PDB file of C-alpha atoms in Angstrom:
ATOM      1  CA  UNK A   1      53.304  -1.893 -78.401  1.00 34.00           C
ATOM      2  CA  UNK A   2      53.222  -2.245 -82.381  1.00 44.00           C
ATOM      3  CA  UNK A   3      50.815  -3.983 -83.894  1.00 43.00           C
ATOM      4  CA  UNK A   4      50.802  -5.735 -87.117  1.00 41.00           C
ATOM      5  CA  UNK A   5      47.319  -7.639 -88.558  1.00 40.00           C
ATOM      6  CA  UNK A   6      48.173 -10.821 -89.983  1.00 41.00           C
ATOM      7  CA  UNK A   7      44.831 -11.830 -91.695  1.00 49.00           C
ATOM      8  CA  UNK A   8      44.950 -12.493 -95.471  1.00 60.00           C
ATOM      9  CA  UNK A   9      43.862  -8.919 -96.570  1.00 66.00           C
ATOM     10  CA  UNK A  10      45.933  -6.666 -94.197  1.00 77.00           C
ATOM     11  CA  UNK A  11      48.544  -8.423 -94.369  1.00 80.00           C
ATOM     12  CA  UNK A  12      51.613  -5.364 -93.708  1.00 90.00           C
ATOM     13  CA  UNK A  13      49.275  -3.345 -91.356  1.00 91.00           C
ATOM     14  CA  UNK A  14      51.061  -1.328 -89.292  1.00 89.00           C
ATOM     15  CA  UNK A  15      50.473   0.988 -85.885  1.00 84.00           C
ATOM     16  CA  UNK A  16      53.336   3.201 -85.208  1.00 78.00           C
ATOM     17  CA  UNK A  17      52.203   4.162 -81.396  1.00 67.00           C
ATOM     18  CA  UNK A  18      55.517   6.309 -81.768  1.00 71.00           C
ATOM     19  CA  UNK A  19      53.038   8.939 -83.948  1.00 75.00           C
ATOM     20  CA  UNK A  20      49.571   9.480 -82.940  1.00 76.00           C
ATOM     21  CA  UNK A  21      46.905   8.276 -85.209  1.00 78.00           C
ATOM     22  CA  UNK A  22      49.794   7.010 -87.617  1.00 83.00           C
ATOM     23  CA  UNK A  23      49.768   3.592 -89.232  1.00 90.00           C
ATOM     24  CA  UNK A  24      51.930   2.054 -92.032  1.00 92.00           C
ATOM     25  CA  UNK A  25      50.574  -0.650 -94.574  1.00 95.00           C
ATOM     26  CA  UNK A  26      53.319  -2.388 -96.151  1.00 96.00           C
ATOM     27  CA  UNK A  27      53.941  -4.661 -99.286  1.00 95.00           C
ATOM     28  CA  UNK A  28      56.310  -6.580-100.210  1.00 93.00           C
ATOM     29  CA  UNK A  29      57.896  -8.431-103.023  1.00 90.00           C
ATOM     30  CA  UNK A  30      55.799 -11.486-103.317  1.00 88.00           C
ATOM     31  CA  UNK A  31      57.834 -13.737-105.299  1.00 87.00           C
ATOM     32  CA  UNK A  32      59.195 -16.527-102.889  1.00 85.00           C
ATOM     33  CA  UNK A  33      62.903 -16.570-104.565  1.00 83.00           C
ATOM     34  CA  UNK A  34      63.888 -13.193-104.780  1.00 86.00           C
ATOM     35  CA  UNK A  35      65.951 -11.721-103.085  1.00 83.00           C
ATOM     36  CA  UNK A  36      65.384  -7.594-103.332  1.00 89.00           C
ATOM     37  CA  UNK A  37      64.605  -6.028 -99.878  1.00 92.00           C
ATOM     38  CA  UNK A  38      62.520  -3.351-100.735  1.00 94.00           C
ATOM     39  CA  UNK A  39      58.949  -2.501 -98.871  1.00 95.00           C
ATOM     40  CA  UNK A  40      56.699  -0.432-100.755  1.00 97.00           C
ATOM     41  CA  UNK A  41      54.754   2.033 -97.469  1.00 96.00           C
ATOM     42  CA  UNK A  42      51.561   3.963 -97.578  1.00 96.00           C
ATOM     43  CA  UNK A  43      50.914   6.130 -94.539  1.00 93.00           C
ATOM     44  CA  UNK A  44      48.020   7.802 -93.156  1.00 88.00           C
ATOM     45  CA  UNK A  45      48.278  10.266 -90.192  1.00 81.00           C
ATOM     46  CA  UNK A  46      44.406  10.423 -90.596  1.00 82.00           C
ATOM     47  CA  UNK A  47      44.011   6.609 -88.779  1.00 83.00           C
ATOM     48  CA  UNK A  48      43.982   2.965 -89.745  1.00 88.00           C
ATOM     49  CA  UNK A  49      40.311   3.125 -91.221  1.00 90.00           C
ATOM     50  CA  UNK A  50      41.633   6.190 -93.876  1.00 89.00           C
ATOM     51  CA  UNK A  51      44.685   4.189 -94.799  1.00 92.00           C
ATOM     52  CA  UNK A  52      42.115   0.682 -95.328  1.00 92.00           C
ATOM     53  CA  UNK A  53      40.433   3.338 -97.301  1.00 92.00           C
ATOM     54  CA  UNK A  54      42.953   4.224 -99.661  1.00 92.00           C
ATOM     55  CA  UNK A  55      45.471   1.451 -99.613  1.00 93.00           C
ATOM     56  CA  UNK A  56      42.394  -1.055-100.313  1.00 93.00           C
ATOM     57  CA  UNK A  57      43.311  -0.644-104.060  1.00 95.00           C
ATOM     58  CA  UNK A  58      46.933  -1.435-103.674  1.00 95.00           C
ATOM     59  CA  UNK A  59      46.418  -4.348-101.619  1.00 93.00           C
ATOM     60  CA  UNK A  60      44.333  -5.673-104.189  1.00 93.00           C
ATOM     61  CA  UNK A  61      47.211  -5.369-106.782  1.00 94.00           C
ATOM     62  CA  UNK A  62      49.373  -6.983-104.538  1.00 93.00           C
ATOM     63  CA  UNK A  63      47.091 -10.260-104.177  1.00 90.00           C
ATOM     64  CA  UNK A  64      46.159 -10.710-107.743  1.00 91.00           C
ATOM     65  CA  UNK A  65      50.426  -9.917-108.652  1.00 91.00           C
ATOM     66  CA  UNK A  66      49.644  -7.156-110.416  1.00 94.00           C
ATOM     67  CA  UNK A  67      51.652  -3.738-110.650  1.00 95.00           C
ATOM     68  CA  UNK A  68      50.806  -2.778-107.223  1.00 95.00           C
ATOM     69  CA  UNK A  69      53.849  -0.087-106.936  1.00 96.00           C
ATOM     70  CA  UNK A  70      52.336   1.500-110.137  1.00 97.00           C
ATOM     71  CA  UNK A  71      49.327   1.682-108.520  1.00 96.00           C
ATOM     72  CA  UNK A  72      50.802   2.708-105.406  1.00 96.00           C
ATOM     73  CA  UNK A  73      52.252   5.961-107.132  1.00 95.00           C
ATOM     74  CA  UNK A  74      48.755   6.593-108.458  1.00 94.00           C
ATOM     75  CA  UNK A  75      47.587   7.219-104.856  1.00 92.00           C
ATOM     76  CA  UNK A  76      45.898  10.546-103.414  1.00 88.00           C
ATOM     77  CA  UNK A  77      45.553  11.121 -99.609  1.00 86.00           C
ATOM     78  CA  UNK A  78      48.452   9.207 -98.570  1.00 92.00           C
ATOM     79  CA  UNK A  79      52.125   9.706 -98.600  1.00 93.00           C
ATOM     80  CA  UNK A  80      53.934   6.483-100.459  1.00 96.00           C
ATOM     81  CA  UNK A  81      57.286   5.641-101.405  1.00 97.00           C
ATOM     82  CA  UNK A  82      59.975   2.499-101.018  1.00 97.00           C
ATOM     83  CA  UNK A  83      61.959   1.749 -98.637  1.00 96.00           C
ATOM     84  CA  UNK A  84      65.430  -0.804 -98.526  1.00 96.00           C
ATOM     85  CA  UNK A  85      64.895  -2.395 -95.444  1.00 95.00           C
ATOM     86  CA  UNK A  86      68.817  -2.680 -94.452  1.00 96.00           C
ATOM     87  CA  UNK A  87      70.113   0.429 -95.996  1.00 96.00           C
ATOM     88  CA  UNK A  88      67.061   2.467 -95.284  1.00 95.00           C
ATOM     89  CA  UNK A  89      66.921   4.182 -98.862  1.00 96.00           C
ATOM     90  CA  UNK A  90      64.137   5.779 -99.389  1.00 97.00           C
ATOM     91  CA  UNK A  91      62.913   5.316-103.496  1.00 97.00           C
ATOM     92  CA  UNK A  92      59.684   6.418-104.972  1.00 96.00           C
ATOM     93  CA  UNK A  93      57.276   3.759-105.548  1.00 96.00           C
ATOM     94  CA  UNK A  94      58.143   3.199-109.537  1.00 96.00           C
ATOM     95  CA  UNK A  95      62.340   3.450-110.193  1.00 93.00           C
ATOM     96  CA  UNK A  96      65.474   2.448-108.696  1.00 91.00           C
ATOM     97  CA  UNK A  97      66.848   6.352-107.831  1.00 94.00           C
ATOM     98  CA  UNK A  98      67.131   6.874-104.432  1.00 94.00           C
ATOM     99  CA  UNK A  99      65.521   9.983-103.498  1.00 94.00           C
ATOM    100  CA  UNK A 100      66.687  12.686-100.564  1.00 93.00           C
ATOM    101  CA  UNK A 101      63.556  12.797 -97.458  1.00 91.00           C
ATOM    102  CA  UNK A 102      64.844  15.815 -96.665  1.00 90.00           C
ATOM    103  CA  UNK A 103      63.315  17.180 -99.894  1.00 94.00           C
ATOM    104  CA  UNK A 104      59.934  15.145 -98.940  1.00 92.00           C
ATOM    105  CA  UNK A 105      58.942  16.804 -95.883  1.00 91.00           C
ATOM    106  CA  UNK A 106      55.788  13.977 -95.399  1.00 90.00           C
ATOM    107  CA  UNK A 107      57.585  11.098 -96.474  1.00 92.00           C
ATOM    108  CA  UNK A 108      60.943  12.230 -94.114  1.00 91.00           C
ATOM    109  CA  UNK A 109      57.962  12.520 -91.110  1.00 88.00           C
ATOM    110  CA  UNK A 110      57.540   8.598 -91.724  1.00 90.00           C
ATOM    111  CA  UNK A 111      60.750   7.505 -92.057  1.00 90.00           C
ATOM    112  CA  UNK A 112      61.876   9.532 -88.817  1.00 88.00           C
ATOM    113  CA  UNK A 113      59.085   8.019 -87.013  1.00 86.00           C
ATOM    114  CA  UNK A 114      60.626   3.858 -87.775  1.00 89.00           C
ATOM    115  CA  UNK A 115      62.293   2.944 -84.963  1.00 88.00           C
ATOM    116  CA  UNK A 116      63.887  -0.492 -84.659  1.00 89.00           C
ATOM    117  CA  UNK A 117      60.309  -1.974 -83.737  1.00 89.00           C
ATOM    118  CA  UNK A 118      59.120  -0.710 -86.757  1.00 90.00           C
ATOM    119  CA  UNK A 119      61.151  -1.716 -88.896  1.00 93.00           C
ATOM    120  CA  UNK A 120      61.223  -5.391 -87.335  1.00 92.00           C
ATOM    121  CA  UNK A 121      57.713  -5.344 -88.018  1.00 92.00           C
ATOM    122  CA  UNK A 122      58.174  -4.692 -91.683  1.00 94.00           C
ATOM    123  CA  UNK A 123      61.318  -6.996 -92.057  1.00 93.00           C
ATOM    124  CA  UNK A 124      58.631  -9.539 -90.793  1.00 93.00           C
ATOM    125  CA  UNK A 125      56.363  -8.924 -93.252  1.00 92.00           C
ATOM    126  CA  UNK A 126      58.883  -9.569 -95.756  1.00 92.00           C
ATOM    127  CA  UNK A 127      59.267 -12.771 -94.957  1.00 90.00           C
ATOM    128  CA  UNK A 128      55.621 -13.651 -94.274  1.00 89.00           C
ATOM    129  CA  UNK A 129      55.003 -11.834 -97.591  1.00 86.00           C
ATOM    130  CA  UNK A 130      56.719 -14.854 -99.509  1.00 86.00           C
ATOM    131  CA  UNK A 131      55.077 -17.115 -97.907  1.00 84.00           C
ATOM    132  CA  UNK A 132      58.122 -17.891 -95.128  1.00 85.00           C
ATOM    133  CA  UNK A 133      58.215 -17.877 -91.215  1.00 86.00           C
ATOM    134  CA  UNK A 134      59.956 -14.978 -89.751  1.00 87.00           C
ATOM    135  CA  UNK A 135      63.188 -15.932 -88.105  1.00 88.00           C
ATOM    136  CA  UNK A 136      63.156 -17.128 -84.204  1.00 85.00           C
ATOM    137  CA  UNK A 137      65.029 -16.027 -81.744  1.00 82.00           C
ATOM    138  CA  UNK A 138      68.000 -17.869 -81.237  1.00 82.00           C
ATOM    139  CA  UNK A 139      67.221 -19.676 -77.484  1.00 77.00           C
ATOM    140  CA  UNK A 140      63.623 -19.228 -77.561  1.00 74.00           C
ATOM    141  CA  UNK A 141      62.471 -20.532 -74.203  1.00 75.00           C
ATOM    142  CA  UNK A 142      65.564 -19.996 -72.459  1.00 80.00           C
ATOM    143  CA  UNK A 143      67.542 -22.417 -73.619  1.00 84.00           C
ATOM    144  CA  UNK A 144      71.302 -21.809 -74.374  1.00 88.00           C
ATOM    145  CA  UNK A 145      72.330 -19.032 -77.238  1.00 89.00           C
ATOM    146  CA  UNK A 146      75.535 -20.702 -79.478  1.00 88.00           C
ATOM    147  CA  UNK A 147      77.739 -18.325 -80.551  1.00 89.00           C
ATOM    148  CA  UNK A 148      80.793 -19.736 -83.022  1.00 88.00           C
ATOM    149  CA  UNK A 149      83.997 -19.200 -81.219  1.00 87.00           C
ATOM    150  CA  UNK A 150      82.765 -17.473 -78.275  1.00 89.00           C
ATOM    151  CA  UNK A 151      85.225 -17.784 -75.283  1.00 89.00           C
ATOM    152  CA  UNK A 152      84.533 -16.025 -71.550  1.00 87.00           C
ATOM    153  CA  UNK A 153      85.550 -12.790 -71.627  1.00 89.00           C
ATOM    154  CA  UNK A 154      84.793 -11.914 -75.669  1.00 92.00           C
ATOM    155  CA  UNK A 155      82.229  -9.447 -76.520  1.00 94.00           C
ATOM    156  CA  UNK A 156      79.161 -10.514 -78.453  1.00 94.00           C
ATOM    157  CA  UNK A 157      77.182  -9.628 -81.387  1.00 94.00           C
ATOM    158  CA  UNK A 158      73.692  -8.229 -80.949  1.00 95.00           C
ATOM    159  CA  UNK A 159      72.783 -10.229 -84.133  1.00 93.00           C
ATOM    160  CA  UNK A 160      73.992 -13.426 -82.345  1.00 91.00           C
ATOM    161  CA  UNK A 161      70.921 -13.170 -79.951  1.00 91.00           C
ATOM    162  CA  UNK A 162      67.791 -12.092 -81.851  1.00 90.00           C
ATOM    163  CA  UNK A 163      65.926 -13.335 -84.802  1.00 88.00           C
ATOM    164  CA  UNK A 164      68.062 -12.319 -87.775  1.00 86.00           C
ATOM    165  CA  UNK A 165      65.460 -10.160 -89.597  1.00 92.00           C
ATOM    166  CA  UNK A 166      67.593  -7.616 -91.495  1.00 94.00           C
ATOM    167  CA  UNK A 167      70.953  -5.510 -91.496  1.00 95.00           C
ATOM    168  CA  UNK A 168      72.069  -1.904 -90.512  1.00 96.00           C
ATOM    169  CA  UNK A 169      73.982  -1.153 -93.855  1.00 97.00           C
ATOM    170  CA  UNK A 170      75.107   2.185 -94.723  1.00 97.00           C
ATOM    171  CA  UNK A 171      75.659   3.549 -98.647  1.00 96.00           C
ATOM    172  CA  UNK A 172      78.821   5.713 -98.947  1.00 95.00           C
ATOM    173  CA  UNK A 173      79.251   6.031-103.057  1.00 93.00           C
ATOM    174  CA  UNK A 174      79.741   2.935-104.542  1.00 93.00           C
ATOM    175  CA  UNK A 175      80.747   0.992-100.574  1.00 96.00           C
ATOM    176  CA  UNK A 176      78.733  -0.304 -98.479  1.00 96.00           C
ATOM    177  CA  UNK A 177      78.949  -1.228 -94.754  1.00 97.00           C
ATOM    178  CA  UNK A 178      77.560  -3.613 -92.383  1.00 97.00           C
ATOM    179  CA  UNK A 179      77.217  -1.816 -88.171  1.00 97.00           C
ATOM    180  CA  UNK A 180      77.813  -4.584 -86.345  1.00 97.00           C
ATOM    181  CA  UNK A 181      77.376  -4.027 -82.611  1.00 97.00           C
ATOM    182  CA  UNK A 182      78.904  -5.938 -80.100  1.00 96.00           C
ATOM    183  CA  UNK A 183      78.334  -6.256 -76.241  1.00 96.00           C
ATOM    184  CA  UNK A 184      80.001  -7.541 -73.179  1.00 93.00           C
ATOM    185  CA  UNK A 185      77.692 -10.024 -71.794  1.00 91.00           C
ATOM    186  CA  UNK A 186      79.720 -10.629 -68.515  1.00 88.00           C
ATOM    187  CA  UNK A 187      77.754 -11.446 -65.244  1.00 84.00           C
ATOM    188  CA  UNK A 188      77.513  -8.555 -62.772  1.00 84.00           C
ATOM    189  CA  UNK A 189      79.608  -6.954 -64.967  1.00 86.00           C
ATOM    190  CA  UNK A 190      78.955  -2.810 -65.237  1.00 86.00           C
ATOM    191  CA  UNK A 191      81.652  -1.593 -67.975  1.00 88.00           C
ATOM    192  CA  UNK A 192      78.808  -0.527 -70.610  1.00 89.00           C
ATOM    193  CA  UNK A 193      80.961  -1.164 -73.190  1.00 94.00           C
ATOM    194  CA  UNK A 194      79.729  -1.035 -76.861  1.00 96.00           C
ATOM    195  CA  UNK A 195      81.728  -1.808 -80.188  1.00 97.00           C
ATOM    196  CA  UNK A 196      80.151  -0.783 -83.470  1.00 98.00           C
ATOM    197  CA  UNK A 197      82.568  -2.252 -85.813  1.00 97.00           C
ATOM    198  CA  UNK A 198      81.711  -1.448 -89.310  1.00 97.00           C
ATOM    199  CA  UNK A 199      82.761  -4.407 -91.731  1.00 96.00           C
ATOM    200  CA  UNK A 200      82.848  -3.713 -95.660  1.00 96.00           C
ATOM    201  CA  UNK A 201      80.226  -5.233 -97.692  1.00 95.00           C
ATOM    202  CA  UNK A 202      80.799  -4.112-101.282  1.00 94.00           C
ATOM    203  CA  UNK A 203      82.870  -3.908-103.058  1.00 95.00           C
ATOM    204  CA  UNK A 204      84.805  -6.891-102.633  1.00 92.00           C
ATOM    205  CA  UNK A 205      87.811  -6.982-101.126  1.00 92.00           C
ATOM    206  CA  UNK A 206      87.321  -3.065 -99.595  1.00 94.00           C
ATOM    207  CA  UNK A 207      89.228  -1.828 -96.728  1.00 94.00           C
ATOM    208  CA  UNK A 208      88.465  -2.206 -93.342  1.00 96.00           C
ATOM    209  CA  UNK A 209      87.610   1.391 -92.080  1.00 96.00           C
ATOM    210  CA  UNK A 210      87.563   0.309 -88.348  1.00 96.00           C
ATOM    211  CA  UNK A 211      85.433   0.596 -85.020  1.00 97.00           C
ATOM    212  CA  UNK A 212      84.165   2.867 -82.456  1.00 97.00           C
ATOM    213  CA  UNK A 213      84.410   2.076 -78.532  1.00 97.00           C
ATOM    214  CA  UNK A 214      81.922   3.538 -76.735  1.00 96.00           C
ATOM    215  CA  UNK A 215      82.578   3.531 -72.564  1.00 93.00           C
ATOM    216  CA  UNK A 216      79.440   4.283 -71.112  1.00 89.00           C
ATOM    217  CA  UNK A 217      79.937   8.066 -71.801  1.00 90.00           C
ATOM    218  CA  UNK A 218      82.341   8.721 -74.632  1.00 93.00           C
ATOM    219  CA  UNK A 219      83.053   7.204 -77.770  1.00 95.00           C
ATOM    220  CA  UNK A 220      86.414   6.470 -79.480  1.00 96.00           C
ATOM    221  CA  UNK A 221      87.501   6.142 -82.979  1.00 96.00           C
ATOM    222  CA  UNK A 222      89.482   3.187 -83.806  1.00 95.00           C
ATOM    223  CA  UNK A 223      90.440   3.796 -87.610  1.00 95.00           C
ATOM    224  CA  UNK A 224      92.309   1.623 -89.781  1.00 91.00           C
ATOM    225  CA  UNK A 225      94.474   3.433 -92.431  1.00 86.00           C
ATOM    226  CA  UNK A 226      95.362   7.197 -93.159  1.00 83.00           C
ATOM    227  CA  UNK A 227      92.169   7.422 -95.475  1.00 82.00           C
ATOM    228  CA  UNK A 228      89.583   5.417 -92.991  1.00 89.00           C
ATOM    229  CA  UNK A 229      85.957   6.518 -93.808  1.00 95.00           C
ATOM    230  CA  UNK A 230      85.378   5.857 -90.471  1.00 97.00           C
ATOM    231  CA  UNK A 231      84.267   9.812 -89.311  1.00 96.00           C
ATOM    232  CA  UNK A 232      81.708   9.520 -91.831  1.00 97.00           C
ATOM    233  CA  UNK A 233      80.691   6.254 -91.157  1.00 97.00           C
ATOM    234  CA  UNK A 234      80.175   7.543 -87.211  1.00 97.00           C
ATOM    235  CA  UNK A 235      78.451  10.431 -88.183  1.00 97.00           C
ATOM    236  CA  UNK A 236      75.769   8.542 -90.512  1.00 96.00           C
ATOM    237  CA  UNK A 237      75.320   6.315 -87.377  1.00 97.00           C
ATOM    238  CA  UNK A 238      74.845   9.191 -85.282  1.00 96.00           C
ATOM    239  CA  UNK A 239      72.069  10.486 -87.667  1.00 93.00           C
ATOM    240  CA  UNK A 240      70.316   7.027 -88.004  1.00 93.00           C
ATOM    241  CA  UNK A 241      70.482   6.856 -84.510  1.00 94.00           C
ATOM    242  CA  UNK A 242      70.501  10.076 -83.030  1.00 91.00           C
ATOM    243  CA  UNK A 243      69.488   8.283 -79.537  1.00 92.00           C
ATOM    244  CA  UNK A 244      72.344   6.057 -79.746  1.00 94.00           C
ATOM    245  CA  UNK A 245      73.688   6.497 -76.367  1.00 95.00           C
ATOM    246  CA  UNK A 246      69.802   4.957 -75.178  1.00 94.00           C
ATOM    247  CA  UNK A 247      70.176   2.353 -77.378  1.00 95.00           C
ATOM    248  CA  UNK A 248      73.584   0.671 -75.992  1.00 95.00           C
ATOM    249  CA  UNK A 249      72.525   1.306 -72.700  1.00 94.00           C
ATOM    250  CA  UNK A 250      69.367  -0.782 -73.563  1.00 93.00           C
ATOM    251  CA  UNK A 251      70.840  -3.275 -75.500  1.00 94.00           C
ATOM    252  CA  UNK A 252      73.463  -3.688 -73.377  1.00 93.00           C
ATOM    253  CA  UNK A 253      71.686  -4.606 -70.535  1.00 92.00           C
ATOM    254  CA  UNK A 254      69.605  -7.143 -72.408  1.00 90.00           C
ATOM    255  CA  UNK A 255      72.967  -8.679 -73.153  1.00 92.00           C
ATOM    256  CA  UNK A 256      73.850  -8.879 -69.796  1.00 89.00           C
ATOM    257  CA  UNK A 257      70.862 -10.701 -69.327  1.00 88.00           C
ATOM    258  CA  UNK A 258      71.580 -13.636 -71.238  1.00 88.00           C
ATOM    259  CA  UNK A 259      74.956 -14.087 -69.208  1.00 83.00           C
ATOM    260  CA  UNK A 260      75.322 -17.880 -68.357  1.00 83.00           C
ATOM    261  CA  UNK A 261      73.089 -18.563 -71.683  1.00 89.00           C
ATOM    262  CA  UNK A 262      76.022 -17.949 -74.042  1.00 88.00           C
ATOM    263  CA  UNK A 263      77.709 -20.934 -75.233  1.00 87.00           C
ATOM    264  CA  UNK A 264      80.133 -21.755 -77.587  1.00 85.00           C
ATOM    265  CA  UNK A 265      78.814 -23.110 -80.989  1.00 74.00           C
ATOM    266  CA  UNK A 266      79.066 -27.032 -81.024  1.00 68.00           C
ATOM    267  CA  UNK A 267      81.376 -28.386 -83.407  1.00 61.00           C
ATOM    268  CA  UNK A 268      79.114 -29.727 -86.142  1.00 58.00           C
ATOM    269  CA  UNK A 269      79.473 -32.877 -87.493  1.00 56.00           C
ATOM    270  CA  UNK A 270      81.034 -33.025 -91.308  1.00 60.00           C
ATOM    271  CA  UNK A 271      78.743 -35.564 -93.450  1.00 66.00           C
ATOM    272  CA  UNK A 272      80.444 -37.450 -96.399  1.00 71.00           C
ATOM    273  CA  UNK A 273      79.072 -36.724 -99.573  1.00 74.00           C
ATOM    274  CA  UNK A 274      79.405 -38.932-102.561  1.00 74.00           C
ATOM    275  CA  UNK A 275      81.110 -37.310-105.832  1.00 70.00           C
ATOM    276  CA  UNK A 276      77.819 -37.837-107.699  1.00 73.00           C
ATOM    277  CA  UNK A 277      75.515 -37.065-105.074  1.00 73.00           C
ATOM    278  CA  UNK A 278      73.820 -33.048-104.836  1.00 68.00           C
ATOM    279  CA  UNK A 279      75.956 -30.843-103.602  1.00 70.00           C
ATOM    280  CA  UNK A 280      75.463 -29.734 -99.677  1.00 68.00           C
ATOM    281  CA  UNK A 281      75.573 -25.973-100.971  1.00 62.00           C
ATOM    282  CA  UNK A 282      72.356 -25.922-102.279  1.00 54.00           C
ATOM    283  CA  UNK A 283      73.946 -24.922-106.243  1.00 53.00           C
ATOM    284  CA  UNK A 284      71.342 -28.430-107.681  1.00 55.00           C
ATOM    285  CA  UNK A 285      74.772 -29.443-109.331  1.00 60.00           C
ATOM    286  CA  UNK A 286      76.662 -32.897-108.582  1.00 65.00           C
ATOM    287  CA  UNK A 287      79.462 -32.431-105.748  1.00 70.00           C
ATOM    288  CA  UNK A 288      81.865 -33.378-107.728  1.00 62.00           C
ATOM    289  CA  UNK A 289      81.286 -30.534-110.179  1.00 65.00           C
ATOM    290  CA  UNK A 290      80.686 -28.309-107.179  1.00 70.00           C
ATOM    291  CA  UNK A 291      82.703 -27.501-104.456  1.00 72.00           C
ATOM    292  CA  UNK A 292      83.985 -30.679-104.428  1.00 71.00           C
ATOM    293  CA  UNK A 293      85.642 -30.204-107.910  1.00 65.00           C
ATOM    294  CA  UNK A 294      88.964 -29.678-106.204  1.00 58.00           C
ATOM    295  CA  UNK A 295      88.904 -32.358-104.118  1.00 55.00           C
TER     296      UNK A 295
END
């Protein structure tokens, strides 16, 4: 089982149990509003105390807010670089040009090595990093798991069930895509159906490329439009996730076991807001300047 340290010093310490002897220590942006999702990893093959070693230097950058990826590139001994937490672009530790692991034989090892557990455990350090609890999982405790619209019979969201701690987004040029998985969750049910449907992000307003079905066995490609980059889309998957048939047979038998959990989302009740009161989104302007400028 990963383990990640949580005292004030080593905070981002990682043990991969996936690689022998290998542990990640990762940093993260610090400042509380925003919003980039980039960890900066050092990794040691040599052992947690060689990595303390090293990374010591780094970490304290990190707590005094200095430069601590400059720092970071100044390293010897370990392999460092950045890493997008939902696209899974690998960057050096100074710049904003993604760089090829293929051409980085040590830092490819690492990022090969971060499975989903991983990569939770970073995404949690992200949030712990500015100074936030990590997400719950929706029905801690066994209690019921709302889902917005659901109705017996639909498929449901992977997302909708755990602690929403960071995306599966894929870079093709200048789009961007979301993989959103989806699951039957029907009782006693033994289909082994899987959707991965993948849903534009940028640029705005892009095309829909479509889904693929998988059966249990087989998987079929649902494109939308002559010129859907659905293939490549599947094949990136594929690559991400080269154990992919595993991982819906997994997943989808956790989602059968929240059958009888899954609810629909209650309606929720709509509060008046006066014209000059804050607005509800959150913008600090007056409602009536707001969203409610049309009203």
């Amino acid at each position: 089982m990963m383990g990640t340290t949580t005292s004030n010093f080593e905070l981002g310490l990682i043990e991969v149990p996936q690689v022998p002897g290998a542990w990640l220590w990762a940093f993260t942006c610090p400042t509380p509003d925003c919003g980039c999702r980039t960890a900066l990893l050092l990794s040691a093959s040599e052992g947690k105390e060689r990595l303390l070693e090293c990374g010591r230097v780094v970490a304290d950058a990190w707590h005094r807010r200095a430069d601590y990826p400059a720092t970071a590139q100044e390293l010897k001994g370990v392999t460092t670089f950045a890493l997008d937490l939902d696209t899974l672009e690998v960057f050096p530790p100074v710049g904003d040009t993604p760089i090829d692991p293929r051409l980085e034989p040590a830092v490819k090892a690492v990022v090969d090595g971060l499975d989903d557990d991983a990569l939770d455990a970073i995404a949690r350090v992200w949030h712990l990093g500015k100074g936030k609890a990590p997400p719950v999982e929706p029905g801690a405790g066994g209690g019921n798991i709302e889902v917005e619209g659901w109705r017996p019979g639909d498929l449901v969201v992977w997302d909708e069930t755990q602690p929403a701690l960071r995306s599966d987004f894929y870079v093709l040029g200048e789009h961007v895509y979301d993989a959103i998985e989806l699951y039957c969750v029907e009782p006693d049910c033994t289909c082994g159906i899987a959707v991965v449907d993948f849903q534009p992000v940028a640029p705005r307003g892009a095309a829909h490329p479509g889904d693929i079905k998988f059966d249990g066995t087989s998987a079929t490609l649902r494109p939308e439009g002559r010129h859907s980059r659905l293939p490549e889309l599947w094949a990136a998957y594929q690559e991400r996730h080269p154990h992919h048939q595993e991982r819906f047979a997994q997943r989808s038998s956790l989602m059968h076991g929240f059958a009888g959990r899954i609810v629909a989302e209650r309606p929720k009740p709509k509060v008046k807001v006066g014209r000059n009161e804050r607005c509800p989104c959150g913008s600090g302007k007056k409602f009536k300047t707001c969203c409610g400028a049309s009203s």
